[in-house]
Each structure stands twice: as structure tokens, then as C-alpha cells.
Tab-separated table of C-alpha atoms and ligand atoms in Angstrom:
chain	number	residue	atom	x	y	z
A	1	MET	CA	-62.196	39.326	37.779
A	2	LEU	CA	-65.394	39.697	39.794
A	3	ALA	CA	-64.637	43.348	40.521
A	4	LEU	CA	-63.880	43.941	36.883
A	5	LEU	CA	-67.207	42.449	35.808
A	6	TRP	CA	-69.076	44.396	38.486
A	7	PHE	CA	-67.679	47.834	37.741
A	8	GLY	CA	-67.255	47.169	34.008
A	9	GLY	CA	-70.903	46.107	33.785
A	10	GLU	CA	-72.021	49.330	35.481
A	11	LYS	CA	-69.831	51.416	33.183
A	12	LEU	CA	-71.242	49.676	30.109
A	13	ALA	CA	-74.799	50.403	31.279
A	14	ASP	CA	-73.878	54.090	31.576
A	15	ALA	CA	-73.976	55.166	27.901
A	16	THR	CA	-72.375	58.562	28.670
A	17	SER	CA	-69.096	57.028	29.918
A	18	GLY	CA	-67.866	56.053	26.424
A	19	PHE	CA	-66.835	52.620	27.785
A	20	GLN	CA	-67.400	49.836	25.264
A	21	VAL	CA	-67.681	46.044	25.235
A	22	GLY	CA	-64.263	45.841	23.510
A	23	ASP	CA	-62.651	47.735	26.412
A	24	LEU	CA	-64.130	45.323	28.923
A	25	LEU	CA	-62.972	42.283	26.920
A	26	ALA	CA	-59.463	43.696	26.632
A	27	LEU	CA	-59.345	44.192	30.408
A	28	ILE	CA	-60.551	40.632	31.027
A	29	VAL	CA	-57.847	39.169	28.766
A	30	LEU	CA	-55.154	41.245	30.490
A	31	VAL	CA	-56.246	40.160	33.964
A	32	GLU	CA	-56.306	36.515	32.835
A	33	ARG	CA	-52.754	36.823	31.577
A	34	LEU	CA	-51.602	38.040	34.989
A	35	ILE	CA	-53.026	35.083	36.938
A	36	PHE	CA	-50.297	32.557	36.068
A	37	PRO	CA	-47.253	34.840	36.599
A	38	THR	CA	-48.673	35.927	39.960
A	39	ALA	CA	-49.036	32.319	41.101
A	40	LEU	CA	-45.525	31.605	39.844
A	41	LEU	CA	-44.157	34.568	41.767
A	42	GLY	CA	-45.517	33.114	45.011
A	43	PHE	CA	-43.866	29.803	44.208
A	44	THR	CA	-40.553	31.477	43.365
A	45	ILE	CA	-40.511	33.401	46.615
A	46	THR	CA	-41.050	30.185	48.579
A	47	VAL	CA	-38.225	28.403	46.765
A	48	TYR	CA	-35.946	31.372	47.270
A	49	GLN	CA	-36.629	31.459	50.999
A	50	ARG	CA	-36.047	27.732	51.356
A	51	GLY	CA	-32.769	28.049	49.461
A	52	GLN	CA	-31.638	30.854	51.708
A	53	VAL	CA	-32.259	28.801	54.851
A	54	SER	CA	-30.338	25.868	53.345
A	55	ILE	CA	-27.414	28.094	52.395
A	56	ASP	CA	-27.297	29.459	55.940
A	57	ARG	CA	-27.097	25.925	57.304
A	58	ILE	CA	-24.383	24.842	54.875
A	59	GLU	CA	-22.411	27.993	55.678
A	60	ALA	CA	-22.656	27.278	59.398
A	61	VAL	CA	-21.077	23.854	58.775
A	62	LEU	CA	-18.390	25.214	56.472
A	63	GLU	CA	-17.448	27.960	58.888
A	64	GLU	CA	-17.055	25.590	61.847
A	65	PRO	CA	-13.324	25.266	62.544
A	66	PRO	CA	-12.157	21.597	62.467
A	67	ALA	CA	-11.780	20.025	65.923
A	68	ILE	CA	-8.301	18.811	64.997
A	69	ASP	CA	-5.846	21.285	63.513
A	70	ASP	CA	-3.475	19.262	61.341
A	71	ARG	CA	-2.092	21.997	59.116
A	72	GLN	CA	1.443	21.530	60.465
A	73	THR	CA	1.482	17.787	59.785
A	74	GLN	CA	2.794	15.907	56.772
A	75	VAL	CA	2.032	12.665	54.999
A	76	PRO	CA	4.972	10.288	55.601
A	77	THR	CA	7.194	9.764	52.575
A	78	ALA	CA	7.095	5.965	52.874
A	79	PRO	CA	3.736	4.632	54.040
A	80	GLY	CA	4.202	1.626	56.316
A	81	SER	CA	2.363	-1.650	56.242
A	82	GLY	CA	0.048	-1.150	59.212
A	83	HIS	CA	1.910	-1.528	62.492
A	84	LEU	CA	0.161	0.026	65.487
A	85	ALA	CA	1.481	0.790	68.944
A	86	VAL	CA	-0.408	2.245	71.891
A	87	ARG	CA	1.670	3.481	74.811
A	88	ASP	CA	0.228	4.283	78.188
A	89	LEU	CA	-2.942	5.799	76.754
A	90	ALA	CA	-5.343	7.363	79.222
A	91	PHE	CA	-8.611	8.973	78.283
A	92	THR	CA	-11.486	10.552	80.187
A	93	TYR	CA	-14.681	11.722	78.486
A	94	ALA	CA	-15.463	15.390	79.109
A	95	GLY	CA	-17.970	15.674	81.936
A	96	THR	CA	-17.168	12.303	83.499
A	97	LYS	CA	-14.941	11.724	86.519
A	98	GLN	CA	-13.827	8.120	85.981
A	99	PRO	CA	-11.245	7.648	83.224
A	100	THR	CA	-12.514	5.360	80.464
A	101	LEU	CA	-9.042	4.256	79.348
A	102	ARG	CA	-6.291	3.806	81.920
A	103	GLY	CA	-2.721	3.147	80.849
A	104	VAL	CA	-3.538	1.109	77.772
A	105	THR	CA	-0.388	-0.324	76.212
A	106	LEU	CA	-0.678	-2.555	73.188
A	107	GLU	CA	1.306	-3.427	70.119
A	108	ILE	CA	-0.116	-4.893	66.936
A	109	ALA	CA	2.261	-6.124	64.268
A	110	ALA	CA	1.575	-5.443	60.597
A	111	GLY	CA	-0.497	-8.305	59.213
A	112	GLU	CA	-1.530	-9.541	62.640
A	113	THR	CA	-5.123	-10.315	63.583
A	114	LEU	CA	-5.987	-9.176	67.080
A	115	ALA	CA	-9.320	-9.747	68.797
A	116	LEU	CA	-10.310	-7.313	71.520
A	117	VAL	CA	-12.771	-8.730	74.003
A	118	GLY	CA	-14.121	-7.679	77.358
A	119	PRO	CA	-17.276	-7.020	79.317
A	120	VAL	CA	-19.808	-4.356	78.280
A	121	GLY	CA	-18.482	-0.857	78.983
A	122	ALA	CA	-14.845	-1.956	79.289
A	123	GLY	CA	-13.722	0.800	76.903
A	124	LYS	CA	-13.253	-1.235	73.720
A	125	SER	CA	-15.122	1.189	71.449
A	126	THR	CA	-13.362	4.136	73.062
A	127	LEU	CA	-9.999	2.537	72.263
A	128	ALA	CA	-11.113	1.969	68.654
A	129	GLN	CA	-12.182	5.594	68.391
A	130	SER	CA	-8.823	6.732	69.780
A	131	LEU	CA	-6.971	4.894	67.021
A	132	THR	CA	-8.859	6.899	64.386
A	133	ARG	CA	-8.797	10.132	66.436
A	134	LEU	CA	-12.564	10.217	66.762
A	135	VAL	CA	-11.876	11.021	70.393
A	136	THR	CA	-9.084	13.406	71.317
A	137	VAL	CA	-5.889	11.602	72.233
A	138	PRO	CA	-2.791	13.220	73.768
A	139	PRO	CA	0.418	13.251	71.703
A	140	ASN	CA	2.945	10.416	72.010
A	141	THR	CA	0.434	7.740	72.921
A	142	ILE	CA	-0.525	6.106	69.614
A	143	PHE	CA	1.866	5.334	66.789
A	144	LEU	CA	1.081	4.212	63.261
A	145	ASP	CA	4.103	2.613	61.606
A	146	GLY	CA	6.305	4.413	64.095
A	147	THR	CA	4.820	7.902	63.668
A	148	ASP	CA	2.799	9.587	66.396
A	149	ILE	CA	-0.727	9.798	64.973
A	150	THR	CA	-1.128	13.372	66.214
A	151	GLU	CA	1.653	14.251	63.769
A	152	LEU	CA	-0.198	12.815	60.798
A	153	PRO	CA	-2.873	14.536	58.721
A	154	VAL	CA	-6.236	13.221	59.919
A	155	ALA	CA	-7.337	12.375	56.379
A	156	TYR	CA	-4.185	10.286	55.882
A	157	LEU	CA	-4.624	8.458	59.202
A	158	ARG	CA	-8.223	7.629	58.377
A	159	SER	CA	-7.288	6.474	54.883
A	160	ARG	CA	-4.972	3.898	56.476
A	161	ILE	CA	-7.608	2.514	58.846
A	162	ALA	CA	-10.884	1.156	57.486
A	163	TYR	CA	-13.138	1.448	60.510
A	164	VAL	CA	-16.540	-0.166	60.919
A	165	PRO	CA	-18.189	1.490	63.934
A	166	GLN	CA	-20.484	-0.340	66.335
A	167	ASP	CA	-23.511	1.306	64.705
A	168	SER	CA	-22.814	2.032	61.070
A	169	PHE	CA	-24.673	4.649	59.132
A	170	LEU	CA	-26.330	3.755	55.856
A	171	PHE	CA	-27.657	6.489	53.613
A	172	SER	CA	-31.013	6.404	51.863
A	173	THR	CA	-29.557	5.722	48.460
A	174	THR	CA	-28.756	2.572	46.482
A	175	ILE	CA	-26.857	-0.302	48.070
A	176	ARG	CA	-24.187	0.185	45.430
A	177	ASP	CA	-23.568	3.779	46.479
A	178	ASN	CA	-23.650	2.812	50.147
A	179	LEU	CA	-20.923	0.259	49.495
A	180	ARG	CA	-18.955	2.790	47.496
A	181	TYR	CA	-19.049	5.438	50.194
A	182	GLY	CA	-15.355	5.154	51.160
A	183	ARG	CA	-14.121	4.957	47.569
A	184	PRO	CA	-16.560	6.826	45.323
A	185	GLY	CA	-14.706	6.016	42.099
A	186	ALA	CA	-14.617	2.261	42.633
A	187	PRO	CA	-15.614	0.243	39.532
A	188	ASP	CA	-18.679	-2.012	39.758
A	189	SER	CA	-16.539	-5.137	39.741
A	190	ALA	CA	-14.676	-3.971	42.866
A	191	VAL	CA	-17.963	-3.096	44.614
A	192	GLU	CA	-19.336	-6.537	43.855
A	193	GLY	CA	-16.103	-8.190	44.971
A	194	ALA	CA	-16.302	-6.449	48.338
A	195	ALA	CA	-19.979	-7.415	48.654
A	196	ALA	CA	-19.113	-11.041	47.998
A	197	GLN	CA	-16.331	-10.929	50.562
A	198	SER	CA	-18.612	-9.503	53.226
A	199	ARG	CA	-21.291	-12.127	52.396
A	200	ILE	CA	-23.933	-9.537	51.505
A	201	GLN	CA	-23.968	-10.303	47.786
A	202	GLY	CA	-26.304	-13.301	48.175
A	203	ASP	CA	-28.868	-11.073	49.892
A	204	ILE	CA	-28.483	-8.272	47.365
A	205	LEU	CA	-29.121	-10.608	44.433
A	206	THR	CA	-32.484	-11.596	45.943
A	207	PHE	CA	-33.647	-7.952	46.038
A	208	PRO	CA	-35.774	-6.986	43.013
A	209	GLN	CA	-33.485	-4.107	42.019
A	210	ARG	CA	-30.318	-5.859	43.200
A	211	TYR	CA	-27.450	-3.369	43.651
A	212	GLU	CA	-29.757	-0.512	42.680
A	213	THR	CA	-32.153	-1.216	45.569
A	214	VAL	CA	-32.653	1.955	47.548
A	215	VAL	CA	-32.022	1.520	51.249
A	216	GLY	CA	-34.492	3.357	53.509
A	217	GLU	CA	-33.458	6.193	55.775
A	218	ARG	CA	-30.607	4.918	58.002
A	219	GLY	CA	-30.949	1.520	56.362
A	220	ILE	CA	-34.308	0.624	57.924
A	221	THR	CA	-35.337	-1.591	55.031
A	222	LEU	CA	-32.442	-3.970	55.754
A	223	SER	CA	-32.129	-6.424	58.616
A	224	GLY	CA	-29.502	-5.774	61.302
A	225	GLY	CA	-27.202	-8.428	59.882
A	226	GLN	CA	-27.614	-7.111	56.331
A	227	ARG	CA	-26.764	-3.608	57.511
A	228	GLN	CA	-23.652	-4.868	59.265
A	229	ARG	CA	-22.463	-6.853	56.255
A	230	THR	CA	-23.064	-3.823	54.008
A	231	ALA	CA	-20.952	-1.695	56.357
A	232	LEU	CA	-18.245	-4.340	56.324
A	233	GLY	CA	-18.284	-4.504	52.523
A	234	ARG	CA	-17.859	-0.749	52.510
A	235	ALA	CA	-14.744	-1.047	54.680
A	236	LEU	CA	-13.296	-3.901	52.608
A	237	LEU	CA	-13.702	-1.860	49.431
A	238	VAL	CA	-11.519	0.935	50.856
A	239	ASP	CA	-8.565	-1.457	50.916
A	240	ALA	CA	-6.674	0.197	53.775
A	241	PRO	CA	-3.823	-1.746	55.414
A	242	ILE	CA	-5.643	-1.763	58.754
A	243	LEU	CA	-9.163	-3.052	59.293
A	244	LEU	CA	-10.831	-2.055	62.547
A	245	LEU	CA	-14.147	-3.773	63.269
A	246	ASP	CA	-16.112	-2.675	66.317
A	247	ASP	CA	-18.533	-5.503	67.040
A	248	ALA	CA	-19.226	-5.382	63.321
A	249	LEU	CA	-20.565	-8.930	63.096
A	250	SER	CA	-22.718	-9.050	66.223
A	251	SER	CA	-25.948	-9.647	64.250
A	252	VAL	CA	-24.366	-12.078	61.815
A	253	ASP	CA	-24.666	-15.807	62.555
A	254	ASN	CA	-21.571	-17.539	63.946
A	255	GLN	CA	-20.922	-19.640	60.881
A	256	THR	CA	-20.960	-16.657	58.500
A	257	ALA	CA	-18.958	-14.476	60.913
A	258	THR	CA	-16.271	-17.152	61.135
A	259	GLU	CA	-16.191	-17.520	57.345
A	260	ILE	CA	-15.850	-13.776	56.822
A	261	LEU	CA	-13.076	-13.443	59.399
A	262	SER	CA	-11.079	-16.385	58.140
A	263	GLU	CA	-11.226	-15.077	54.556
A	264	LEU	CA	-9.956	-11.577	55.298
A	265	PRO	CA	-6.800	-10.757	53.305
A	266	ARG	CA	-3.757	-12.198	55.116
A	267	HIS	CA	-1.588	-9.105	54.689
A	268	LYS	CA	-4.007	-6.803	56.500
A	269	THR	CA	-3.690	-5.802	60.110
A	270	VAL	CA	-7.072	-6.666	61.598
A	271	ILE	CA	-8.388	-5.562	64.953
A	272	PHE	CA	-11.813	-6.861	65.713
A	273	ILE	CA	-13.793	-6.136	68.816
A	274	THR	CA	-16.282	-8.862	69.513
A	275	HIS	CA	-18.473	-10.579	72.048
A	276	LYS	CA	-18.414	-13.740	69.925
A	277	LEU	CA	-15.550	-15.510	71.628
A	278	ALA	CA	-15.564	-18.397	69.162
A	279	ALA	CA	-14.682	-15.878	66.442
A	280	ALA	CA	-12.096	-14.247	68.707
A	281	ALA	CA	-10.443	-17.640	69.178
A	282	LEU	CA	-9.496	-17.549	65.471
A	283	ALA	CA	-7.313	-14.464	65.952
A	284	ASP	CA	-3.522	-14.580	66.263
A	285	ARG	CA	-3.846	-12.999	69.688
A	286	ILE	CA	-6.679	-11.922	71.949
A	287	ALA	CA	-6.504	-8.852	74.179
A	288	VAL	CA	-8.835	-8.849	77.161
A	289	MET	CA	-10.009	-5.465	78.333
A	290	ASP	CA	-11.613	-4.603	81.635
A	291	GLN	CA	-12.425	-1.239	83.191
A	292	GLY	CA	-10.265	0.697	80.757
A	293	GLN	CA	-7.231	-1.545	80.945
A	294	ILE	CA	-5.802	-4.408	78.939
A	295	VAL	CA	-5.701	-7.091	81.625
A	296	ALA	CA	-4.428	-10.018	79.575
A	297	ILE	CA	-3.177	-10.771	76.110
A	298	GLY	CA	-2.355	-14.028	74.390
A	299	THR	CA	-3.740	-16.909	72.400
A	300	HIS	CA	-7.097	-18.459	73.227
A	301	ASP	CA	-5.564	-21.571	74.809
A	302	ARG	CA	-3.107	-19.610	76.854
A	303	LEU	CA	-5.736	-17.157	78.115
A	304	LEU	CA	-8.006	-20.017	79.124
A	305	GLN	CA	-5.224	-21.169	81.432
A	306	THR	CA	-4.004	-17.827	82.734
A	307	SER	CA	-6.766	-15.212	82.714
A	308	PRO	CA	-9.622	-15.602	85.187
A	309	LEU	CA	-11.622	-12.897	83.375
A	310	TYR	CA	-11.202	-14.647	80.028
A	311	GLN	CA	-12.271	-17.949	81.610
A	312	LYS	CA	-15.371	-16.253	82.968
A	313	LEU	CA	-16.193	-14.617	79.614
A	314	TRP	CA	-15.673	-17.928	77.823
A	315	GLN	CA	-17.938	-19.799	80.228
A	316	GLN	CA	-20.624	-17.131	79.838
A	317	TYR	CA	-20.262	-17.339	76.080
A	318	GLU	CA	-20.559	-21.115	75.982
A	319	LEU	CA	-23.608	-20.989	78.210
A	320	GLN	CA	-25.205	-18.383	75.943
A	321	GLU	CA	-24.516	-20.506	72.883
A	322	LEU	CA	-26.102	-23.515	74.560
A	323	THR	CA	-29.250	-21.648	75.498
A	324	ALA	CA	-29.528	-19.695	72.234
B	1	ATP	N1	-19.525	9.853	74.603
B	1	ATP	C1	-19.378	9.415	75.880
B	1	ATP	N2	-19.414	10.275	76.912
B	1	ATP	C2	-19.239	9.845	78.182
B	1	ATP	N3	-19.015	8.575	78.522
B	1	ATP	C3	-18.955	7.656	77.541
B	1	ATP	C4	-19.133	8.031	76.166
B	1	ATP	N4	-19.026	6.927	75.412
B	1	ATP	C5	-18.786	5.920	76.278
B	1	ATP	N5	-18.747	6.345	77.539
B	1	ATP	C6	-18.481	5.523	78.729
B	1	ATP	O1	-17.198	4.939	78.601
B	1	ATP	C7	-17.207	3.597	79.032
B	1	ATP	C8	-16.686	2.685	77.934
B	1	ATP	O2	-17.554	2.728	76.834
B	1	ATP	P1	-17.255	1.936	75.496
B	1	ATP	O3	-18.310	2.280	74.543
B	1	ATP	O4	-15.853	2.188	75.079
B	1	ATP	O5	-17.414	0.429	75.994
B	1	ATP	P2	-17.341	-0.918	75.169
B	1	ATP	O6	-16.272	-1.739	75.769
B	1	ATP	O7	-17.242	-0.623	73.721
B	1	ATP	O8	-18.739	-1.590	75.492
B	1	ATP	P3	-19.683	-2.507	74.564
B	1	ATP	O9	-19.135	-3.893	74.660
B	1	ATP	O10	-21.017	-2.402	75.186
B	1	ATP	O11	-19.650	-1.951	73.183
B	1	ATP	C9	-18.629	3.279	79.464
B	1	ATP	O12	-18.687	3.337	80.875
B	1	ATP	C10	-19.451	4.371	78.832
B	1	ATP	O13	-20.524	4.705	79.649
B	2	MG	MG1	-18.511	-0.816	72.164
């Protein structure tokens, strides 16, 4: 515009050029009209470039071959009721020398509640991850309702086991959608039922936006116990025959944890890993794990008499409870 005024002004002063005020005005209007589209073009180019980078990243994910190839497998014709068997399972993490699981053999009847306890690093989470094939297990070691899990489609296996990992992931969206994550089409009444069952509903109703409250990135606006109960509600909503809880109530007070566990549906197979031995004592059976092996299994009373490790863990637990 400045250049136009400069040269236009000079031309106007020069009477021999034939350049008139009208010409200058027309030029000014035309230049003005170009300002907005030019700015918009810059904006469009930026958006386009950002889109292209995003598409490249999505494509990279889509093109990644799945770690487990289950194309040859089939969904069983008659789904069972949630019986699990582990036979002589060994597992070593890539890059480590010591095996993390060594000859684990375990059977869990459909509808049974089994607590899995043991010192830190015993391999409890690794065993839980094996059941859902989050770590690679060899064939003929784990059986769901009699079928080797490596012969089942992964999506089917995971639809049968509602798994709450040791550190659950919450998304920065509403609590309602976080609860619905495993069953996106669930009606509101079912979502609220699951929230009540996992004892998070009371907390949610105190939030200003209730179920529509947006949870911060990774759930930072919730307390540890609220996060855990949200993750549990999410698993309960899925309504799979097997519920697998990896230390899922560690930040929940004993009273509430006991209430939640004793109200779980009777027909479900429940495996819960815990350091809260008072909660474990409620289970039908307790399996004690140490250094990658199941070293004892039985009821609380029986283990107190027979398993030195369980006695030690129980004493430690009681001491902790006293000092807490
Ligand atoms: N991704 C991994 N890569 C290599 N080693 C691992 C990995 N995850 C776990 N381990 C090792 O395997 C062993 C068992 O770990 P795991 O998480 O199964 O223990 P845990 O019994 O669940 O313990 P906690 O009670 O603390 O949750 C530990 O010695 C740990 O260091
Ligand atoms: Mg663990």
C-alpha cells in the first residue's frame, strides 16, 4: 500500500503520464481486497502441513503389523463360563537373564475368587499380563475354558477378561466416557450402575458437572483412589465372565475395598492381586507367589498354618496396619 501511494503520488504529480486520481483509487481498493485472502492462504498452508504430519503418524500406526497374528484362530462355538488353567508357564522378559515366571501352574474354577499375593517383584503383574496376552506366552501353557489362549482371537480373549492394570489410563474426557471406554454403547443407567458398584458414584455426584466432569490429562484432576475406582467401574461395565484386578484397590481404604470385593457378582471368576491381605482373606483361595513361582495355595487359615512366606507377609501386613 505504501509503495502504491509513493509511486502513484509521483505519477499523479506528472501531468503528462495520463494517470488519474480514479486510477489510484481503483488500485488501492484492489490491493485492499487482496489482503484478507493472502492472510487466509498462509493459514490454510499451515493447517494443510499440520494435517499431513498427522496423517503420516496415523499411517505409521496403521501400517504396523500386529504383534500377535491371530488370523488362523476362531471364536469358540460355545463360550465357557470363565475357567482358567495355567500349566507350567515360564516367561523371561527380552533383555533380562533371570526368568520372571518359572513353572507357574494354577487352576481357577469358573465363579471362583482367587487372591494372588506375594512380595514386590514376585511376578504377579507379569502373570496377569500373560493371561491377557499382553506379554508373549508360548502355546499350550494357558487355557481359557479348555482352549489354549494362543488359539483364540486376541479380541475374543480380551473380551472375556476385564482387566484393570496396576496403573490404569484415564483419558482427558468426561468421567462418563472414561467409564464407557470398554463398552462405548452402554446406556447411561448401566454406566451409573457400574459407578455405584465401584463406589465412585458418591464422589462423582459431588463434582459440579457430575458425570460430565472432564478428567485432566491422564486423570490428574482425580485422587489416586478415585482414579482406581473409575478404572474398576470401567471393568465392571464390560461385564466379562472373568475380572482380573492388578492391585486395583491399593489406594482405596480397607473398608471400601472390602465392600467392593464382597459385592462383586457371585458368578464371575475373579482374580485379584493385592497387598491388602485382609481383603485377600475374603477370597475362596489365596495363591502366594514368590520369585516367579506359586509357592503355596489355599485358604487364609490354612496358609497361616502351612506357608512360612504367607505368615511373614501377614505379620508384615498387620504391623503396617497398626502403624498406619
Ligand atoms: N517390561 C519389563 N522388562 C523387564 N523386566 C521386567 C518388566 N516388567 C517387570 N519386570 C521384572 O519382572 C519382575 C516381576 O515384575 P512384576 O511387575 O510382575 O512384579 P509384581 O509381583 O507385580 O510386583 P508388585 O507387587 O510391585 O506389583 C521384576 O523383577 C521386574 O523387575
Ligand atoms: Mg505388579
